Short mmCIF file of C-alpha atoms in Angstrom, two decimals:
data_model
loop_
_atom_site.label_atom_id
_atom_site.label_comp_id
_atom_site.label_asym_id
_atom_site.label_seq_id
_atom_site.Cartn_x
_atom_site.Cartn_y
_atom_site.Cartn_z
CA ASP A 80 83.61 94.26 94.90
CA ILE A 81 85.51 96.26 92.31
CA VAL A 82 89.18 95.33 92.20
CA MET A 83 91.75 97.72 90.77
CA THR A 84 95.01 96.33 89.39
CA GLN A 85 97.95 98.58 88.57
CA THR A 86 101.02 97.78 86.50
CA PRO A 87 103.88 98.09 86.93
CA LEU A 88 104.22 98.23 90.70
CA SER A 89 107.51 100.06 90.41
CA LEU A 90 109.00 102.22 87.71
CA SER A 91 112.45 103.75 87.36
CA VAL A 92 112.43 106.75 85.08
CA THR A 93 114.91 109.20 83.61
CA PRO A 94 114.17 112.92 83.92
CA GLY A 95 112.85 114.28 80.68
CA GLN A 96 111.63 110.89 79.50
CA PRO A 97 107.99 109.74 79.37
CA ALA A 98 106.37 107.33 81.81
CA SER A 99 103.15 105.37 81.76
CA ILE A 100 101.11 103.49 84.38
CA SER A 101 98.25 101.13 83.65
CA CYS A 102 95.19 100.53 85.80
CA LYS A 103 92.54 97.89 85.15
CA SER A 104 89.25 97.30 86.92
CA ASN A 105 87.32 94.03 87.03
CA GLN A 106 84.15 95.78 85.91
CA SER A 107 83.28 98.84 83.90
CA LEU A 108 83.52 102.14 85.75
CA LEU A 109 81.02 103.84 83.45
CA TYR A 110 78.00 105.11 85.36
CA SER A 111 74.51 105.77 84.04
CA ASP A 112 75.19 109.52 84.12
CA GLY A 113 77.74 109.05 81.35
CA LYS A 114 80.73 109.68 83.60
CA THR A 115 83.48 107.19 84.34
CA TYR A 116 84.58 107.29 87.96
CA LEU A 117 88.30 106.64 87.68
CA PHE A 118 90.79 108.87 89.48
CA TRP A 119 94.58 109.18 89.78
CA SER A 120 96.45 110.49 92.81
CA LEU A 121 100.09 110.95 93.74
CA GLN A 122 101.52 110.47 97.20
CA ARG A 123 104.95 112.05 97.44
CA PRO A 124 107.31 110.69 100.09
CA GLY A 125 106.15 111.70 103.55
CA GLN A 126 103.09 113.54 102.25
CA SER A 127 99.36 113.02 101.95
CA PRO A 128 97.91 111.91 98.64
CA GLN A 129 96.97 114.62 96.16
CA LEU A 130 94.48 114.40 93.32
CA LEU A 131 95.95 114.55 89.82
CA ILE A 132 93.24 113.35 87.44
CA TYR A 133 89.49 112.94 87.91
CA GLU A 134 86.94 111.15 85.76
CA VAL A 135 89.62 109.47 83.63
CA SER A 136 91.12 112.47 81.90
CA SER A 137 90.37 115.79 83.62
CA ARG A 138 93.38 117.40 85.29
CA PHE A 139 92.69 118.76 88.75
CA SER A 140 93.42 122.41 89.50
CA GLY A 141 97.13 123.20 89.48
CA VAL A 142 98.24 119.89 87.99
CA PRO A 143 100.89 120.37 85.27
CA ASP A 144 99.85 119.50 81.74
CA ARG A 145 102.61 116.89 81.47
CA PHE A 146 100.16 114.62 83.30
CA SER A 147 97.39 113.07 81.23
CA GLY A 148 94.83 110.34 81.74
CA SER A 149 93.07 108.18 79.21
CA GLY A 150 91.01 105.04 78.88
CA SER A 151 87.49 103.78 79.12
CA GLY A 152 85.42 100.99 80.61
CA THR A 153 87.93 98.86 82.48
CA ASP A 154 91.32 99.94 81.09
CA PHE A 155 93.00 103.20 82.02
CA THR A 156 96.41 104.84 81.68
CA LEU A 157 98.23 107.70 83.37
CA LYS A 158 101.00 109.24 81.30
CA ILE A 159 103.71 111.68 82.23
CA SER A 160 105.07 113.26 79.06
CA ARG A 161 108.40 114.35 80.55
CA VAL A 162 109.19 113.19 84.06
CA GLU A 163 110.58 115.70 86.52
CA ALA A 164 112.30 115.07 89.84
CA GLU A 165 109.23 116.24 91.77
CA ASP A 166 107.14 113.46 90.19
CA VAL A 167 108.66 110.76 92.40
CA GLY A 168 106.29 109.01 94.74
CA VAL A 169 103.51 106.44 94.65
CA TYR A 170 100.71 106.79 92.12
CA TYR A 171 97.31 105.32 92.89
CA CYS A 172 94.32 104.79 90.69
CA MET A 173 90.95 104.72 92.44
CA GLN A 174 87.42 103.86 91.44
CA GLY A 175 84.41 105.74 92.82
CA LEU A 176 81.62 103.88 91.05
CA HIS A 177 80.68 101.43 93.78
CA LEU A 178 82.06 102.52 97.13
CA TRP A 179 85.76 103.24 96.70
CA THR A 180 88.79 101.06 96.06
CA PHE A 181 92.39 101.88 95.25
CA GLY A 182 94.95 100.13 93.14
CA GLN A 183 98.04 98.74 94.87
CA GLY A 184 100.08 101.78 93.93
CA THR A 185 102.98 102.28 91.53
CA LYS A 186 106.21 103.56 93.01
CA VAL A 187 108.00 105.93 90.65
CA GLU A 188 111.63 106.75 91.26
CA ILE A 189 114.29 108.57 89.33
CA GLN B 26 92.75 128.12 101.73
CA VAL B 27 91.00 124.78 101.90
CA GLN B 28 92.37 122.84 104.86
CA LEU B 29 91.62 119.61 106.70
CA VAL B 30 93.31 118.90 110.03
CA GLU B 31 92.96 115.50 111.67
CA SER B 32 93.47 114.84 115.35
CA GLY B 33 92.76 112.22 117.99
CA GLY B 34 95.22 109.53 117.01
CA GLY B 35 97.39 107.72 119.53
CA VAL B 36 98.45 104.41 120.96
CA VAL B 37 95.65 102.19 122.23
CA GLN B 38 95.29 98.59 123.34
CA PRO B 39 93.30 96.06 121.32
CA GLY B 40 89.62 96.17 122.14
CA ARG B 41 89.67 99.81 123.22
CA SER B 42 88.09 102.83 121.53
CA LEU B 43 89.30 106.05 119.95
CA ARG B 44 87.57 108.99 118.26
CA LEU B 45 89.24 110.85 115.43
CA SER B 46 88.31 114.38 114.40
CA CYS B 47 88.83 116.28 111.18
CA ALA B 48 88.50 120.06 111.34
CA ALA B 49 87.65 121.70 108.03
CA SER B 50 88.21 125.27 106.95
CA GLY B 51 88.31 127.37 103.81
CA PHE B 52 85.24 125.86 102.15
CA ALA B 53 81.52 125.31 102.76
CA PHE B 54 81.88 122.12 104.79
CA LYS B 55 78.12 121.57 105.03
CA SER B 56 77.91 121.29 101.24
CA TYR B 57 80.33 118.39 100.71
CA GLY B 58 80.52 114.72 101.40
CA MET B 59 83.53 113.61 103.40
CA HIS B 60 85.65 110.45 103.55
CA TRP B 61 88.01 108.64 105.87
CA VAL B 62 90.87 106.74 104.22
CA ARG B 63 93.65 104.87 106.01
CA GLN B 64 97.13 103.65 105.20
CA ALA B 65 98.78 100.89 107.20
CA PRO B 66 102.56 101.18 107.67
CA GLY B 67 104.30 100.62 104.35
CA LYS B 68 101.03 99.74 102.63
CA GLY B 69 98.63 101.32 100.17
CA LEU B 70 95.46 103.33 100.65
CA GLU B 71 92.25 101.78 101.96
CA TRP B 72 88.92 103.57 101.92
CA VAL B 73 87.21 103.40 105.33
CA ALA B 74 83.97 105.40 105.34
CA VAL B 75 82.00 108.19 103.69
CA MET B 76 79.24 110.51 104.84
CA SER B 77 77.01 112.69 102.69
CA TYR B 78 76.99 116.47 103.08
CA ASP B 79 73.86 116.43 105.22
CA GLY B 80 74.78 113.41 107.31
CA LEU B 81 71.82 111.40 106.08
CA ASN B 82 73.80 108.80 104.17
CA LYS B 83 76.88 106.93 105.27
CA TYR B 84 78.77 103.84 104.20
CA HIS B 85 81.56 101.87 105.81
CA ALA B 86 84.08 99.40 104.43
CA ASP B 87 83.40 95.78 105.33
CA SER B 88 86.67 95.68 107.29
CA VAL B 89 85.33 98.22 109.81
CA LYS B 90 81.56 97.74 109.60
CA GLY B 91 79.99 97.34 113.01
CA ARG B 92 83.09 98.71 114.77
CA PHE B 93 83.67 102.17 113.24
CA THR B 94 81.09 104.94 112.78
CA ILE B 95 81.48 108.07 110.72
CA SER B 96 79.61 111.23 111.76
CA ARG B 97 79.77 114.99 111.29
CA ASP B 98 78.78 118.23 112.97
CA ASN B 99 78.18 120.85 110.31
CA SER B 100 77.82 123.57 112.96
CA LYS B 101 81.42 122.87 113.97
CA ASN B 102 82.79 122.09 110.47
CA THR B 103 84.07 118.81 111.86
CA LEU B 104 84.06 115.19 110.70
CA TYR B 105 84.46 112.33 113.15
CA LEU B 106 85.37 108.66 113.13
CA GLN B 107 84.39 106.69 116.22
CA MET B 108 86.50 103.55 116.35
CA ASN B 109 85.44 100.80 118.77
CA ASN B 110 86.84 97.34 119.45
CA LEU B 111 90.13 98.27 117.79
CA ARG B 112 92.32 95.55 116.36
CA VAL B 113 96.05 95.41 115.69
CA GLU B 114 95.27 95.49 111.97
CA ASP B 115 93.60 98.90 112.39
CA THR B 116 97.06 100.41 112.93
CA ALA B 117 97.41 103.07 110.24
CA VAL B 118 97.57 106.73 109.34
CA TYR B 119 94.00 107.94 109.03
CA TYR B 120 93.24 110.69 106.51
CA CYS B 121 90.07 112.65 106.04
CA ALA B 122 89.32 113.80 102.52
CA LYS B 123 86.79 116.11 100.91
CA ALA B 124 84.54 114.56 98.30
CA LEU B 125 84.80 115.73 94.71
CA GLY B 126 81.46 115.33 93.05
CA ARG B 127 80.03 111.87 93.21
CA GLY B 128 83.13 109.74 93.16
CA GLY B 129 86.44 111.43 93.93
CA MET B 130 88.44 113.02 96.72
CA ASP B 131 90.07 116.35 95.98
CA VAL B 132 91.54 117.58 99.27
CA TRP B 133 93.29 115.49 101.92
CA GLY B 134 94.38 116.22 105.46
CA GLN B 135 97.86 115.51 106.77
CA GLY B 136 96.69 112.40 108.63
CA THR B 137 96.66 111.21 112.22
CA THR B 138 98.39 108.02 113.36
CA VAL B 139 96.57 105.26 115.21
CA THR B 140 98.62 102.46 116.73
CA VAL B 141 96.84 99.46 118.23
CA SER B 142 99.19 97.44 120.35
CA SER B 143 99.23 95.59 123.63
#
Protein backbone atom coordinates (compact mmCIF):
# COMPACT_ATOMS: atom_id res chain seq x y z
CA ASP A 1 0.00 0.00 0.00
CA ILE A 2 1.11 3.57 -0.67
CA VAL A 3 1.36 5.60 2.52
CA MET A 4 1.20 9.38 2.42
CA THR A 5 2.82 11.38 5.23
CA GLN A 6 2.18 15.09 5.67
CA THR A 7 4.12 17.58 7.77
CA PRO A 8 3.36 19.57 9.74
CA LEU A 9 -0.01 18.36 11.00
CA SER A 10 -0.93 21.85 12.11
CA LEU A 11 0.22 25.27 11.02
CA SER A 12 -0.51 28.71 12.41
CA VAL A 13 -0.02 31.41 9.83
CA THR A 14 -0.14 35.19 9.62
CA PRO A 15 -2.19 36.77 6.82
CA GLY A 16 0.06 37.97 4.06
CA GLN A 17 2.85 35.58 4.99
CA PRO A 18 3.83 32.42 3.08
CA ALA A 19 3.04 28.88 4.17
CA SER A 20 4.31 25.49 3.09
CA ILE A 21 3.13 21.90 3.59
CA SER A 22 5.17 18.81 2.83
CA CYS A 23 3.84 15.46 1.64
CA LYS A 24 5.92 12.31 1.24
CA SER A 25 4.96 8.96 -0.23
CA ASN A 26 6.63 5.63 0.50
CA GLN A 27 7.00 4.92 -3.20
CA SER A 28 7.31 6.95 -6.36
CA LEU A 29 4.06 8.34 -7.74
CA LEU A 30 5.42 8.56 -11.28
CA TYR A 31 3.39 6.44 -13.69
CA SER A 32 4.50 4.95 -16.98
CA ASP A 33 2.52 7.62 -18.86
CA GLY A 34 4.95 10.23 -17.54
CA LYS A 35 2.44 11.77 -15.15
CA THR A 36 2.80 11.89 -11.38
CA TYR A 37 -0.47 11.25 -9.60
CA LEU A 38 -0.22 13.56 -6.62
CA PHE A 39 -3.08 15.89 -5.72
CA TRP A 40 -3.81 18.58 -3.12
CA SER A 41 -7.23 19.42 -1.72
CA LEU A 42 -8.56 21.86 0.87
CA GLN A 43 -11.44 21.16 3.20
CA ARG A 44 -12.71 24.39 4.72
CA PRO A 45 -14.54 24.14 8.05
CA GLY A 46 -17.94 22.53 7.59
CA GLN A 47 -17.46 22.04 3.85
CA SER A 48 -16.64 19.26 1.42
CA PRO A 49 -13.10 18.93 0.12
CA GLN A 50 -12.21 20.90 -3.00
CA LEU A 51 -9.44 20.19 -5.46
CA LEU A 52 -6.60 22.72 -5.53
CA ILE A 53 -3.73 21.08 -7.41
CA TYR A 54 -3.62 18.04 -9.69
CA GLU A 55 -0.66 16.08 -11.01
CA VAL A 56 1.79 17.80 -8.64
CA SER A 57 1.68 21.33 -9.98
CA SER A 58 -1.38 22.09 -12.12
CA ARG A 59 -3.86 24.46 -10.50
CA PHE A 60 -7.48 23.40 -10.84
CA SER A 61 -9.98 25.77 -12.42
CA GLY A 62 -10.66 28.83 -10.28
CA VAL A 63 -7.83 28.23 -7.81
CA PRO A 64 -5.93 31.44 -7.02
CA ASP A 65 -2.35 31.64 -8.25
CA ARG A 66 -1.06 32.11 -4.69
CA PHE A 67 -1.33 28.31 -4.47
CA SER A 68 1.45 26.30 -6.07
CA GLY A 69 2.56 22.70 -6.02
CA SER A 70 5.97 21.22 -6.65
CA GLY A 71 7.97 18.04 -6.23
CA SER A 72 8.67 14.75 -7.88
CA GLY A 73 8.93 11.05 -7.15
CA THR A 74 8.14 10.77 -3.46
CA ASP A 75 8.54 14.32 -2.13
CA PHE A 76 5.99 17.06 -2.72
CA THR A 77 5.19 20.54 -1.42
CA LEU A 78 2.18 22.82 -1.43
CA LYS A 79 2.98 26.49 -1.04
CA ILE A 80 0.75 29.45 -0.38
CA SER A 81 2.61 32.62 -1.33
CA ARG A 82 0.51 34.98 0.80
CA VAL A 83 -2.03 33.42 3.13
CA GLU A 84 -5.51 34.89 3.24
CA ALA A 85 -8.23 34.36 5.85
CA GLU A 86 -10.21 32.14 3.47
CA ASP A 87 -7.31 29.68 3.28
CA VAL A 88 -8.01 28.23 6.72
CA GLY A 89 -8.99 24.59 6.82
CA VAL A 90 -7.42 21.17 6.44
CA TYR A 91 -5.16 20.47 3.47
CA TYR A 92 -4.83 16.91 2.20
CA CYS A 93 -2.41 15.42 -0.25
CA MET A 94 -3.62 12.33 -2.11
CA GLN A 95 -2.04 9.77 -4.38
CA GLY A 96 -3.91 8.24 -7.32
CA LEU A 97 -1.24 5.92 -8.65
CA HIS A 98 -2.32 2.70 -6.97
CA LEU A 99 -5.87 2.95 -5.70
CA TRP A 100 -6.16 6.12 -3.63
CA THR A 101 -4.78 7.18 -0.27
CA PHE A 102 -4.77 10.50 1.55
CA GLY A 103 -2.30 12.08 3.87
CA GLN A 104 -3.37 12.70 7.47
CA GLY A 105 -4.22 16.31 6.73
CA THR A 106 -2.63 19.59 7.79
CA LYS A 107 -4.80 21.99 9.72
CA VAL A 108 -4.07 25.60 8.80
CA GLU A 109 -5.30 28.36 11.06
CA ILE A 110 -4.75 32.07 11.24
CA GLN B 1 -23.34 23.76 -12.95
CA VAL B 2 -21.69 20.49 -12.03
CA GLN B 3 -23.41 19.08 -8.96
CA LEU B 4 -23.36 15.90 -6.90
CA VAL B 5 -26.03 15.30 -4.27
CA GLU B 6 -25.75 12.36 -1.89
CA SER B 7 -28.66 10.84 -0.02
CA GLY B 8 -29.60 7.71 1.90
CA GLY B 9 -27.63 8.22 5.08
CA GLY B 10 -29.10 7.63 8.51
CA VAL B 11 -28.80 5.81 11.80
CA VAL B 12 -28.58 2.03 11.57
CA GLN B 13 -27.74 -0.81 13.93
CA PRO B 14 -24.58 -2.88 13.51
CA GLY B 15 -25.04 -5.71 11.05
CA ARG B 16 -27.77 -3.94 9.09
CA SER B 17 -27.66 -2.55 5.55
CA LEU B 18 -27.98 0.85 3.91
CA ARG B 19 -27.82 2.08 0.32
CA LEU B 20 -26.42 5.49 -0.50
CA SER B 21 -27.19 7.37 -3.70
CA CYS B 22 -25.37 10.17 -5.48
CA ALA B 23 -27.35 12.12 -8.07
CA ALA B 24 -25.21 13.85 -10.68
CA SER B 25 -26.08 16.81 -12.86
CA GLY B 26 -24.40 19.39 -15.04
CA PHE B 27 -21.97 17.04 -16.76
CA ALA B 28 -21.92 13.88 -18.90
CA PHE B 29 -22.14 11.41 -16.02
CA LYS B 30 -21.77 8.37 -18.30
CA SER B 31 -18.32 9.59 -19.38
CA TYR B 32 -16.64 9.76 -15.97
CA GLY B 33 -15.45 7.42 -13.29
CA MET B 34 -16.88 8.04 -9.85
CA HIS B 35 -15.63 7.57 -6.29
CA TRP B 36 -16.95 7.19 -2.77
CA VAL B 37 -14.82 8.71 0.00
CA ARG B 38 -15.67 8.80 3.70
CA GLN B 39 -14.66 10.82 6.72
CA ALA B 40 -15.17 9.51 10.24
CA PRO B 41 -16.04 12.11 12.90
CA GLY B 42 -13.02 14.33 13.53
CA LYS B 43 -10.83 12.23 11.24
CA GLY B 44 -9.28 12.50 7.80
CA LEU B 45 -10.42 11.31 4.41
CA GLU B 46 -10.54 7.63 3.47
CA TRP B 47 -11.10 6.39 -0.05
CA VAL B 48 -13.84 3.73 -0.18
CA ALA B 49 -14.56 2.67 -3.76
CA VAL B 50 -14.34 3.64 -7.42
CA MET B 51 -16.25 2.64 -10.53
CA SER B 52 -15.28 3.26 -14.14
CA TYR B 53 -17.47 5.34 -16.44
CA ASP B 54 -19.04 2.28 -18.03
CA GLY B 55 -19.45 0.27 -14.84
CA LEU B 56 -17.15 -2.48 -16.05
CA ASN B 57 -14.38 -1.89 -13.53
CA LYS B 58 -14.66 -1.30 -9.82
CA TYR B 59 -12.37 -1.41 -6.82
CA HIS B 60 -13.03 -1.29 -3.11
CA ALA B 61 -10.83 -0.46 -0.14
CA ASP B 62 -9.77 -3.45 1.93
CA SER B 63 -11.69 -2.04 4.91
CA VAL B 64 -15.01 -2.47 3.07
CA LYS B 65 -14.28 -5.29 0.62
CA GLY B 66 -16.91 -7.99 0.75
CA ARG B 67 -19.37 -5.74 2.61
CA PHE B 68 -19.79 -2.65 0.38
CA THR B 69 -20.54 -2.61 -3.35
CA ILE B 70 -20.33 0.36 -5.67
CA SER B 71 -22.63 0.53 -8.70
CA ARG B 72 -24.09 3.06 -11.11
CA ASP B 73 -27.05 3.63 -13.39
CA ASN B 74 -25.99 5.85 -16.25
CA SER B 75 -29.59 6.15 -17.46
CA LYS B 76 -30.42 7.83 -14.15
CA ASN B 77 -27.13 9.72 -13.70
CA THR B 78 -26.82 8.09 -10.29
CA LEU B 79 -24.03 6.40 -8.34
CA TYR B 80 -24.77 3.98 -5.52
CA LEU B 81 -23.02 2.44 -2.54
CA GLN B 82 -24.66 -0.67 -1.09
CA MET B 83 -23.40 -1.13 2.44
CA ASN B 84 -24.05 -4.48 4.13
CA ASN B 85 -23.05 -5.85 7.54
CA LEU B 86 -22.35 -2.34 8.81
CA ARG B 87 -19.95 -1.86 11.69
CA VAL B 88 -19.60 0.91 14.25
CA GLU B 89 -16.36 1.93 12.55
CA ASP B 90 -18.26 2.63 9.31
CA THR B 91 -19.76 5.71 10.99
CA ALA B 92 -18.77 8.63 8.77
CA VAL B 93 -19.80 11.28 6.30
CA TYR B 94 -19.83 9.65 2.88
CA TYR B 95 -18.94 11.78 -0.14
CA CYS B 96 -19.24 10.94 -3.79
CA ALA B 97 -16.69 12.53 -6.09
CA LYS B 98 -16.22 12.80 -9.83
CA ALA B 99 -13.01 11.38 -11.22
CA LEU B 100 -10.50 13.71 -12.83
CA GLY B 101 -8.58 11.82 -15.45
CA ARG B 102 -6.90 8.70 -14.23
CA GLY B 103 -6.07 9.60 -10.67
CA GLY B 104 -7.84 12.60 -9.16
CA MET B 105 -11.21 13.81 -7.91
CA ASP B 106 -12.34 17.22 -9.08
CA VAL B 107 -15.92 17.64 -7.85
CA TRP B 108 -17.32 16.53 -4.49
CA GLY B 109 -20.84 16.30 -3.14
CA GLN B 110 -21.91 17.76 0.18
CA GLY B 111 -21.90 14.34 1.86
CA THR B 112 -24.43 12.16 3.64
CA THR B 113 -23.99 11.00 7.24
CA VAL B 114 -24.08 7.34 8.23
CA THR B 115 -24.18 6.48 11.92
CA VAL B 116 -23.87 2.85 12.98
CA SER B 117 -24.90 2.41 16.57
CA SER B 118 -26.84 0.01 18.73
